[in-house]
Coordinates of C-alpha atoms in Angstrom, one line a residue:
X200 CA 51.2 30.5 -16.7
X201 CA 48.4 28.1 -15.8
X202 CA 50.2 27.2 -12.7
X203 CA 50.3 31.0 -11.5
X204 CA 46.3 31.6 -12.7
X205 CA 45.8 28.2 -10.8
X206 CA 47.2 29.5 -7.7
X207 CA 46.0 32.9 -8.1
X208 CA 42.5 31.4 -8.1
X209 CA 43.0 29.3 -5.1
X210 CA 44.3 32.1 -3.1
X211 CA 41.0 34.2 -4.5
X212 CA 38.6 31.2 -3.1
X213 CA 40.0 30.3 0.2
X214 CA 41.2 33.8 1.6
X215 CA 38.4 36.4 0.1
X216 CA 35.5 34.3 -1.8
X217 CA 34.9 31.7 0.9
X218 CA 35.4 33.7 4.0
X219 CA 32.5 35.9 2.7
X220 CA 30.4 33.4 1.9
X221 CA 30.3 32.1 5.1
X222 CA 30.0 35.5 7.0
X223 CA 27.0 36.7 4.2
X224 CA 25.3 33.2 3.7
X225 CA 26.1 30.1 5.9
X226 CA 26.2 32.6 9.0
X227 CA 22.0 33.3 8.4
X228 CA 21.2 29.4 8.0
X229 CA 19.1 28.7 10.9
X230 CA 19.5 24.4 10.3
X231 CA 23.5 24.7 10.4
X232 CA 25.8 25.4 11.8
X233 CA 29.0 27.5 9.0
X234 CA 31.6 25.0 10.5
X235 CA 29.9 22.0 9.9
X236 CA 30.0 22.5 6.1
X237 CA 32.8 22.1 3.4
X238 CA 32.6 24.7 0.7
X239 CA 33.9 23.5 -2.8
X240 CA 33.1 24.7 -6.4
X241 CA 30.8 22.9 -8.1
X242 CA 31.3 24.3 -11.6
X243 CA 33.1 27.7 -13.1
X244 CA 32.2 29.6 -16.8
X245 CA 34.2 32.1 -18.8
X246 CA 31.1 34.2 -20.2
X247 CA 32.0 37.1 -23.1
X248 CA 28.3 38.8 -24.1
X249 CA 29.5 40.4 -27.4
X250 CA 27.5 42.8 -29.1
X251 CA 28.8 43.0 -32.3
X252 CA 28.0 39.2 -33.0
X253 CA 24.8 39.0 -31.7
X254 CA 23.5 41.7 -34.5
X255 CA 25.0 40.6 -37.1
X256 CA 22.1 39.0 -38.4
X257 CA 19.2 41.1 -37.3
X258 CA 16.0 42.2 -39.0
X259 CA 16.9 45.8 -40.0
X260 CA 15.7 48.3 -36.8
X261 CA 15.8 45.4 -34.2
X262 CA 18.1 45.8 -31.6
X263 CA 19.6 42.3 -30.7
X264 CA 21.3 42.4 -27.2
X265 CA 23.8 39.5 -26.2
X266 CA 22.3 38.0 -22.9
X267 CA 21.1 34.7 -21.1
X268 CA 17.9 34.4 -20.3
X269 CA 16.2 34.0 -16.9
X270 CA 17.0 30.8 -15.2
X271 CA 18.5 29.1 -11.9
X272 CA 21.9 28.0 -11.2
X273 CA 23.0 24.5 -9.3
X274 CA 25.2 24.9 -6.0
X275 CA 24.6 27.2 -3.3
X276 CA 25.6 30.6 -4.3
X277 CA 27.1 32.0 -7.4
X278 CA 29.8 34.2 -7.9
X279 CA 29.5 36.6 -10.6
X280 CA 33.0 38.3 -11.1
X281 CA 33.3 41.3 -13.6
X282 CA 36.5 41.5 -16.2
X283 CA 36.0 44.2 -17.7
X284 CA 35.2 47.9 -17.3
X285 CA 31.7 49.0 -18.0
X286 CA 33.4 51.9 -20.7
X287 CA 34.1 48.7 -23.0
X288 CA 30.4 48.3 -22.7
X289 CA 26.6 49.3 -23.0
X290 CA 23.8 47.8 -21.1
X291 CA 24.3 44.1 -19.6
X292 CA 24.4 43.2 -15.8
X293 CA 22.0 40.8 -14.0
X294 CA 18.7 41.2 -13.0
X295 CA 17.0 39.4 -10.2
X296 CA 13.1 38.2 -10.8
X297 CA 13.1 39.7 -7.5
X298 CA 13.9 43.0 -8.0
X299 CA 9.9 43.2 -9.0
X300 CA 8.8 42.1 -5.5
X301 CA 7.4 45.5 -4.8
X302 CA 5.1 45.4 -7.3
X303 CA 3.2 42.7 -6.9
X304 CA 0.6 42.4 -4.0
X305 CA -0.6 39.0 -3.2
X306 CA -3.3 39.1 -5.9
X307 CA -0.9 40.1 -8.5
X308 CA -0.8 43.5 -10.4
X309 CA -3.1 46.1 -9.3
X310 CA -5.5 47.0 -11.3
X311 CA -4.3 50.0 -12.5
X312 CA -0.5 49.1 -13.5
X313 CA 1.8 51.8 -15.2
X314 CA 4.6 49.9 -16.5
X315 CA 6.1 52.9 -18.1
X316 CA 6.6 54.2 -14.1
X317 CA 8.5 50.3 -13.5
X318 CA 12.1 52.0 -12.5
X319 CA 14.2 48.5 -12.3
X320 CA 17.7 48.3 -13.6
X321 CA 19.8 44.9 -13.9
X322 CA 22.5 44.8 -11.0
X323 CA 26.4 45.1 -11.8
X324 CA 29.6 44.6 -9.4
X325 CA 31.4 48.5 -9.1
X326 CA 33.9 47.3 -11.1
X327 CA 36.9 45.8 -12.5
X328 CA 37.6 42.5 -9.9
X329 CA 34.4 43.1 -7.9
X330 CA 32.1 40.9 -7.7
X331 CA 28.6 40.0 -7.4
X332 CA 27.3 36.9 -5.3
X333 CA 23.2 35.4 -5.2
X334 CA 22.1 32.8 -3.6
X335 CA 22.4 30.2 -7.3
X336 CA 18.5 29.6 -6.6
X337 CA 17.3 32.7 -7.2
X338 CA 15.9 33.3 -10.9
X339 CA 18.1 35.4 -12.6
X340 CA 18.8 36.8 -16.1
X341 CA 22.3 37.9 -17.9
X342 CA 20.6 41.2 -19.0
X343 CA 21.4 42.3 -22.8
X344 CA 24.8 43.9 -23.5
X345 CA 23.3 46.2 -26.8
X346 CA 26.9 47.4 -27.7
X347 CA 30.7 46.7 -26.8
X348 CA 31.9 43.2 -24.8
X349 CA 31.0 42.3 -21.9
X350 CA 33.7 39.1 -19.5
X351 CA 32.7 38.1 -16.7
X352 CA 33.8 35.3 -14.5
X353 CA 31.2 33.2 -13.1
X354 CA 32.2 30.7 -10.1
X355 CA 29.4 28.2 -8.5
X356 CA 29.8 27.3 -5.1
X357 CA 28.5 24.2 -4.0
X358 CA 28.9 22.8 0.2
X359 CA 29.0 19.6 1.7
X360 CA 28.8 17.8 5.2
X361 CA 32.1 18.0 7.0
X362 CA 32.6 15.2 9.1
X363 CA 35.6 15.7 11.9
X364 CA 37.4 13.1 13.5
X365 CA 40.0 12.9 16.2
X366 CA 42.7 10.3 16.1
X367 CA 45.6 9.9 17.6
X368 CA 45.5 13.5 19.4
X369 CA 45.2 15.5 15.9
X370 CA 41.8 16.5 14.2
X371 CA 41.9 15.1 10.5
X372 CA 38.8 16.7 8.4
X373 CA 37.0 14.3 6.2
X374 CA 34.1 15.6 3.2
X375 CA 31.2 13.0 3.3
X376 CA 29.1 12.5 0.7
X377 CA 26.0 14.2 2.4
X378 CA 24.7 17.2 0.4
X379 CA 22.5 19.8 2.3
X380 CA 18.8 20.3 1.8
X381 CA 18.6 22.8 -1.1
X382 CA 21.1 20.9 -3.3
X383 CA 19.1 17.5 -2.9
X384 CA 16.0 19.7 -3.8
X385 CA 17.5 21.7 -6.8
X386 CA 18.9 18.2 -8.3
X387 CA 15.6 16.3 -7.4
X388 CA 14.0 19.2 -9.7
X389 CA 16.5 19.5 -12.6
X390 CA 16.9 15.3 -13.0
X391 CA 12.8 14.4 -12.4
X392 CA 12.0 14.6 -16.6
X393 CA 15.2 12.7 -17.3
X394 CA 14.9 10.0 -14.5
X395 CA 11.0 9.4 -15.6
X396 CA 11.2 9.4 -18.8
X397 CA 12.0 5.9 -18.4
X398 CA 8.5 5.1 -17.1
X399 CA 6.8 2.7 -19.1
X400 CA 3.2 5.1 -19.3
X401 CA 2.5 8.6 -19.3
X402 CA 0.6 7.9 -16.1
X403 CA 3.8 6.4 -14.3
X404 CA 6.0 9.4 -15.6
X405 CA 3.6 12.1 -14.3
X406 CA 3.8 10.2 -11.1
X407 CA 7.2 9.8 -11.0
X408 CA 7.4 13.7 -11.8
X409 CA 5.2 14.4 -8.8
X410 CA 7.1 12.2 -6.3
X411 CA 10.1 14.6 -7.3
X412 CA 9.1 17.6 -6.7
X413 CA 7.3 16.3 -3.7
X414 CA 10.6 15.1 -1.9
X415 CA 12.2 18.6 -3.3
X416 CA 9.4 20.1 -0.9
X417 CA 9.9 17.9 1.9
X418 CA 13.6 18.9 1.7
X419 CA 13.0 22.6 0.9
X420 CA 9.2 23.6 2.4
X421 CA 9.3 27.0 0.9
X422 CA 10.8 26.1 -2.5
X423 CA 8.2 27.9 -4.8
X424 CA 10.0 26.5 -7.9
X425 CA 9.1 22.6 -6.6
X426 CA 5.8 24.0 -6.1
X427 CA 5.0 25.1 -9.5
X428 CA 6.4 22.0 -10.9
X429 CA 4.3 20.0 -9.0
X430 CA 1.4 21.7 -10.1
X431 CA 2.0 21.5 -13.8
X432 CA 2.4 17.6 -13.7
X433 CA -0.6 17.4 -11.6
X434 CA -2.3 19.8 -14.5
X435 CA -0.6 17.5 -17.5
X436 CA -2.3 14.7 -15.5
X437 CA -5.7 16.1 -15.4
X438 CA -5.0 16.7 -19.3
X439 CA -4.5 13.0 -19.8
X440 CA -7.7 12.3 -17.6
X441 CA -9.2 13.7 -20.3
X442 CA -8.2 10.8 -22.9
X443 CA -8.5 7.5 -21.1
X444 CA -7.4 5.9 -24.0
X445 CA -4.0 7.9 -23.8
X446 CA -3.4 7.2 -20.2
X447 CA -5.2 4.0 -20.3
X448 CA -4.3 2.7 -16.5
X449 CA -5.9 5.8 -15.0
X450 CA -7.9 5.3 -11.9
X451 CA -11.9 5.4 -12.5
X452 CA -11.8 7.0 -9.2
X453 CA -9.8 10.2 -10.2
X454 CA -11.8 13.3 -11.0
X455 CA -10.4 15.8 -13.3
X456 CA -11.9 19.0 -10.9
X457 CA -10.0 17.2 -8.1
X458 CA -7.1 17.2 -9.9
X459 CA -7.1 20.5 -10.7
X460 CA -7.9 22.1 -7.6
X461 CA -4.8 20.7 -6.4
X462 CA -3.1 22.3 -9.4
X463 CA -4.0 25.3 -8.6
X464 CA -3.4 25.1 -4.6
X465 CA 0.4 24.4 -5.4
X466 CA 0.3 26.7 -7.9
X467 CA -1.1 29.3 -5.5
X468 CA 1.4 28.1 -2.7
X469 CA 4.3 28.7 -5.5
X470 CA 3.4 32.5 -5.6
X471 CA 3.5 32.5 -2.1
X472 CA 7.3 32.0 -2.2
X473 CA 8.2 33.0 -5.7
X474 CA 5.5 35.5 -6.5
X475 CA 7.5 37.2 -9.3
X476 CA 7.6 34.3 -11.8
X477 CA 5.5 35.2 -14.8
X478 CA 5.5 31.9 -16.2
X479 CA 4.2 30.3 -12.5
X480 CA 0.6 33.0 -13.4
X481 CA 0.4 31.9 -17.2
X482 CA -0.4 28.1 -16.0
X483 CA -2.3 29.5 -12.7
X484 CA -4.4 31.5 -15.9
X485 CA -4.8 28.0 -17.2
X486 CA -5.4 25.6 -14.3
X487 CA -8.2 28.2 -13.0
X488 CA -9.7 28.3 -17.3
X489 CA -9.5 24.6 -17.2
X490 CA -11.8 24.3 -13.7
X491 CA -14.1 27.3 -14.9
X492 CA -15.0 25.3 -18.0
X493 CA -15.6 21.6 -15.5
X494 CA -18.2 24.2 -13.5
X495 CA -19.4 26.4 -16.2
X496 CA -18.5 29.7 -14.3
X497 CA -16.7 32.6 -14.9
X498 CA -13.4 33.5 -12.5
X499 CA -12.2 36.6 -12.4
X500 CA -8.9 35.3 -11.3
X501 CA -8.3 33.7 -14.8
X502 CA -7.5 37.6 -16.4
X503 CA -5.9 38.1 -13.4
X504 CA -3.3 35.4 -13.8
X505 CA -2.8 36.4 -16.9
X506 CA -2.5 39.9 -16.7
X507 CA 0.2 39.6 -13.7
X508 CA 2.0 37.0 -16.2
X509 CA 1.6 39.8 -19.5
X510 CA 3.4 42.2 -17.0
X511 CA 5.9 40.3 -15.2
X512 CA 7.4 39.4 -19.0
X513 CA 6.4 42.6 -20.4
X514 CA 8.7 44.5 -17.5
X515 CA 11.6 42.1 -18.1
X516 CA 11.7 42.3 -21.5
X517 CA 11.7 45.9 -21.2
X518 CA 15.0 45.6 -18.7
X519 CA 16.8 44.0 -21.4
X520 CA 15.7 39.8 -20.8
X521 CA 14.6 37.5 -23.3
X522 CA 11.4 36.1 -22.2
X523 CA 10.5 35.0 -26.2
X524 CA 8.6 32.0 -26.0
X525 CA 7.1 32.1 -22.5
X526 CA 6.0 35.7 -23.1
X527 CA 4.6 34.6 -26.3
X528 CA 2.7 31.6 -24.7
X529 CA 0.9 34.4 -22.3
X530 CA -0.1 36.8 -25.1
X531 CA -1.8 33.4 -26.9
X532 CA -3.4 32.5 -23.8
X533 CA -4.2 35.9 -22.6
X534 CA -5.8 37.0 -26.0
X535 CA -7.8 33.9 -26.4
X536 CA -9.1 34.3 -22.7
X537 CA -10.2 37.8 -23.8
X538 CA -12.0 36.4 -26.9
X539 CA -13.5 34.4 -25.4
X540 CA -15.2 36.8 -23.1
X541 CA -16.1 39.1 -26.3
X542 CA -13.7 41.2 -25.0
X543 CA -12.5 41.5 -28.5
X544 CA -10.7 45.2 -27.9
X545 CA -8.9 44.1 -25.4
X546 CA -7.7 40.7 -27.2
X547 CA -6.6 43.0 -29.7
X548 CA -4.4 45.3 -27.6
X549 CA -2.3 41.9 -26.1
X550 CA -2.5 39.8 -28.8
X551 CA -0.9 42.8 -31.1
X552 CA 2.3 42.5 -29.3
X553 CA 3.0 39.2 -31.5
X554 CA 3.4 41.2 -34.6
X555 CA 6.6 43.1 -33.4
X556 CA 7.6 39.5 -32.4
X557 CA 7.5 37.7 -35.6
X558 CA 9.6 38.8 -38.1
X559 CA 13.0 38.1 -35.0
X560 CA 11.4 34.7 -33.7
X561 CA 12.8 32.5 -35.8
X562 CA 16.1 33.4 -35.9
X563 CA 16.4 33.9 -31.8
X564 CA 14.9 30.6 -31.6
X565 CA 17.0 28.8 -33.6
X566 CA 19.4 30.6 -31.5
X567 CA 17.9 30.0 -28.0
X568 CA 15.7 26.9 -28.3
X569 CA 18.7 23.9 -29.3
X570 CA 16.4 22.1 -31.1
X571 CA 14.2 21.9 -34.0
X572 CA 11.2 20.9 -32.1
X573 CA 11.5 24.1 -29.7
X574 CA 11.6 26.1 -33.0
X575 CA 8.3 25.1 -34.6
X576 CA 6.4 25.0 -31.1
X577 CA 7.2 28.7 -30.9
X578 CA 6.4 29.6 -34.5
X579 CA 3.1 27.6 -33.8
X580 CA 2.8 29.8 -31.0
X581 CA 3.2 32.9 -33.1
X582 CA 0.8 32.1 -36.0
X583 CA -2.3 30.8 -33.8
X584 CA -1.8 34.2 -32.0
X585 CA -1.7 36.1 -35.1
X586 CA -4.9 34.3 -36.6
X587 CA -6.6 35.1 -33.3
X588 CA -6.0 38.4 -33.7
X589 CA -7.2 38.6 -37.1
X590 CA -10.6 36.6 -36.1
X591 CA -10.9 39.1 -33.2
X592 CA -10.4 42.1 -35.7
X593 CA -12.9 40.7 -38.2
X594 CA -15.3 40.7 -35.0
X595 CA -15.2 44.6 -34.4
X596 CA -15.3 45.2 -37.9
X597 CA -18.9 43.4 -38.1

């Protein structure tokens, strides 16, 4: 039996999966050439999104939805295959970040958003053996399956440098070691904490994090994900500029304002290419707070920031995504900018989104986050927003 499911898959990749990939994907590369390149797969996942389960232990009213949330994939494209027949199911399918490219403009969300009028639904193959394929860099979500079970089949293809060589009259085809641009970048991005964690100073491992993402850029130019990255170690750094005695071998001649302006211009260049990432406008919202506090000015692209970031995660969740911690982190910030303003209405009206949020956090964190440590930081999260909204209620009431 695993001999015929082995060679059932094999005939799958080389005469229907590869073929397309080639014609729909390595035919539009403009720095290769299709032949030149080896396609293998790089990984493969079984994934069952059952319902029932994930509501077994839910606070009474909630409705729990099995799903993954929003993430990227290693490899070159992904191959989502579906199992099973949407009747055995109710909601699920994946949803791009980039489905909400149409809404926003290159300042963010106009002024006047109606989320309510937001008609985006998560994508799902026509049926039974179909198949859905993405580019594995695009950010994507396994939307929530509310009832039934949902199987799908999930194959990650990965390429390589083919290297031909003629001997003896015949053509023998060799796979070299040489990965193409994007995978050097994605694995440049995913192994830069792990690699510079071995630094001996927080200064050295910020560095280290920036020369990263800095060689993911010079391998992938447009790569808005290497872009934000960079600007949040380049932000952490301008944090620890803050405490000499913390990074204790930083340069007298770094300023903090420099620091952050460069924060925010790869921050800003990150929109540019992934302009849908609600996380990438929370920490834009906070580079732009930190360099209005160094000048003592307002900025009216701080609530800006964070208002694209509320709806980006807002809209998700909505499709059926679990944003839960990131959202949660641009409520806090969001409320507290609004506070801060004496804008202590409109503090109220984001910040009151935690209270639906708090009785389910801790049990989808424990069940999201792997760790302890994740856990806490998000209940932290949850009661600093939930005493800033009582110290902004006690301020109307006065």
């Amino acid at each position: 039996e695993k001999t015929q499911v082995t060679s059932l898959v094999n005939d799958l990749l080389l005469n229907r999966v590869y073929p397309w990939i080639r014609d729909a994907y390595l035919s539009k590369e403009t720095t290769i050439r299709p032949k030149d390149w080896e396609l293998y797969v790089y990984d493969s996942l079984f994934i069952r999104y059952n319902a029932t389960e994930a509501n077994i232990d839910a606070v009474i009213g909630e409705r729990v939805g099995a799903g993954q949330p929003l993430h990227r994939d290693l490899g070159y494209v992904s191959v989502n295959i579906m199992l099973n027949s949407q009747r055995e199911f109710e909601g699920g399918g994946t949803f791009f970040e980039n489905q909400l490219r149409s809404l926003i403009s290159e300042d963010g969300v106009p002024e006047l958003f109606d989320e309510a009028a937001v008609d985006v639904l998560p994508l799902k193959p026509l049926g039974v053996g179909h198949a859905l394929v993405h580019y594995s860099s695009d950010r994507h979500a396994g939307a929530a399956t509310f009832g039934g079970v949902r199987d799908i089949l999930v194959i990650f293809v990965a390429a390589a440098a083919r290297n031909e060589n003629e001997k003896d009259g015949s053509q023998s085809t060799v796979t070299t070691g040489r990965a193409p641009t994007w995978e050097r970048a994605a694995r440049l991005k995913s192994t830069s904490r792990g690699n510079c964690s071995k630094c001996s100073s927080i200064v050295d491992h910020l560095a280290c994090r920036m020369l990263h993402h800095r060689l993911a850029i010079g391998h992938v130019p447009n790569d808005g994900e290497a872009w934000h990255y960079l600007g949040m170690a380049m932000l952490e750094f301008y944090e620890v500029l803050q405490y000499p005695d913390i990074g204790n071998s930083n340069p007298d001649s770094i300023e903090g304002e420099d620091v952050l302006e460069l924060s925010i211009e790869c921050f800003n260049e990150a929109t540019r290419h992934t302009p849908c990432d609600g996380r990438l406008y929370n920490n834009l919202g906070i580079a732009l707070e930190r360099l209005s506090e160094c000048r003592r000015e307002s900025d009216e692209r701080i609530k800006r920031a964070y208002k694209t970031s509320f709806v980006i995660h807002s809209v998700c969740e909505k499709i059926g995504c679990d944003v839960g911690a990131d959202f949660e982190r641009t409520i806090l910030n969001y409320g507290l900018h609004l506070s801060k303003q004496d804008d202590f209405e409109g503090a109220i009206r984001i910040l009151s989104q935690i209270e639906s949020r708090a009785a389910s956090s801790n049990k989808n964190s424990e069940l999201t986050s792997g760790s302890m440590h994740a856990n806490d930081s998000r209940q932290k999260i949850i009661q600093d927003a939930k005493g800033l909204l009582s110290f902004c209620a006690s301020q109307i009431a006065k």
